[in-house]
Amino acid sequence: IVRRACCSDRRCRWRCG
């Protein structure tokens, strides 16, 4: 449920696409 924060995170950014 945290997509915007993930997009801003470098470790979770790869999940943004």
PDB file of N, CA and C in Angstrom:
ATOM      1  N   ILE A   1       0.846  -1.225   0.000  1.00  0.00           N
ATOM      2  CA  ILE A   1       0.000   0.000   0.000  1.00  0.00           C
ATOM      3  C   ILE A   1       0.867   1.256   0.000  1.00  0.00           C
ATOM      4  N   VAL A   2       2.197   1.084   0.046  1.00  0.00           N
ATOM      5  CA  VAL A   2       3.061   2.314   0.024  1.00  0.00           C
ATOM      6  C   VAL A   2       3.742   2.394  -1.328  1.00  0.00           C
ATOM      7  N   ARG A   3       3.098   2.934  -2.293  1.00  0.00           N
ATOM      8  CA  ARG A   3       3.719   3.007  -3.662  1.00  0.00           C
ATOM      9  C   ARG A   3       4.434   4.320  -3.840  1.00  0.00           C
ATOM     10  N   ARG A   4       3.903   5.390  -3.425  1.00  0.00           N
ATOM     11  CA  ARG A   4       4.618   6.713  -3.618  1.00  0.00           C
ATOM     12  C   ARG A   4       5.868   6.712  -2.781  1.00  0.00           C
ATOM     13  N   ALA A   5       5.776   6.292  -1.569  1.00  0.00           N
ATOM     14  CA  ALA A   5       6.989   6.289  -0.702  1.00  0.00           C
ATOM     15  C   ALA A   5       7.993   5.302  -1.293  1.00  0.00           C
ATOM     16  N   CYS A   6       7.512   4.229  -1.839  1.00  0.00           N
ATOM     17  CA  CYS A   6       8.422   3.210  -2.442  1.00  0.00           C
ATOM     18  C   CYS A   6       9.116   3.831  -3.649  1.00  0.00           C
ATOM     19  N   CYS A   7       8.377   4.576  -4.427  1.00  0.00           N
ATOM     20  CA  CYS A   7       8.955   5.217  -5.656  1.00  0.00           C
ATOM     21  C   CYS A   7      10.065   6.175  -5.223  1.00  0.00           C
ATOM     22  N   SER A   8       9.897   6.792  -4.118  1.00  0.00           N
ATOM     23  CA  SER A   8      10.930   7.768  -3.642  1.00  0.00           C
ATOM     24  C   SER A   8      12.093   7.020  -2.987  1.00  0.00           C
ATOM     25  N   ASP A   9      11.832   5.804  -2.549  1.00  0.00           N
ATOM     26  CA  ASP A   9      12.940   5.029  -1.871  1.00  0.00           C
ATOM     27  C   ASP A   9      13.864   4.366  -2.877  1.00  0.00           C
ATOM     28  N   ARG A  10      15.066   4.349  -2.770  1.00  0.00           N
ATOM     29  CA  ARG A  10      16.002   3.738  -3.792  1.00  0.00           C
ATOM     30  C   ARG A  10      15.898   2.248  -3.714  1.00  0.00           C
ATOM     31  N   ARG A  11      15.690   1.716  -2.525  1.00  0.00           N
ATOM     32  CA  ARG A  11      15.603   0.221  -2.390  1.00  0.00           C
ATOM     33  C   ARG A  11      14.245  -0.239  -2.876  1.00  0.00           C
ATOM     34  N   CYS A  12      13.237   0.524  -2.703  1.00  0.00           N
ATOM     35  CA  CYS A  12      11.870   0.107  -3.134  1.00  0.00           C
ATOM     36  C   CYS A  12      11.574   0.688  -4.509  1.00  0.00           C
ATOM     37  N   ARG A  13      12.401   1.580  -4.973  1.00  0.00           N
ATOM     38  CA  ARG A  13      12.139   2.240  -6.333  1.00  0.00           C
ATOM     39  C   ARG A  13      12.097   1.226  -7.441  1.00  0.00           C
ATOM     40  N   TRP A  14      12.916   0.236  -7.362  1.00  0.00           N
ATOM     41  CA  TRP A  14      12.917  -0.781  -8.445  1.00  0.00           C
ATOM     42  C   TRP A  14      11.519  -1.353  -8.548  1.00  0.00           C
ATOM     43  N   ARG A  15      10.748  -1.250  -7.499  1.00  0.00           N
ATOM     44  CA  ARG A  15       9.359  -1.803  -7.556  1.00  0.00           C
ATOM     45  C   ARG A  15       8.447  -0.829  -8.249  1.00  0.00           C
ATOM     46  N   CYS A  16       8.821   0.403  -8.270  1.00  0.00           N
ATOM     47  CA  CYS A  16       7.951   1.420  -8.937  1.00  0.00           C
ATOM     48  C   CYS A  16       7.948   1.142 -10.430  1.00  0.00           C
ATOM     49  N   GLY A  17       8.991   0.430 -10.943  1.00  0.00           N
ATOM     50  CA  GLY A  17       8.944   0.161 -12.394  1.00  0.00           C
ATOM     51  C   GLY A  17      10.282   0.479 -12.988  1.00  0.00           C
TER      52      GLY A  17
END
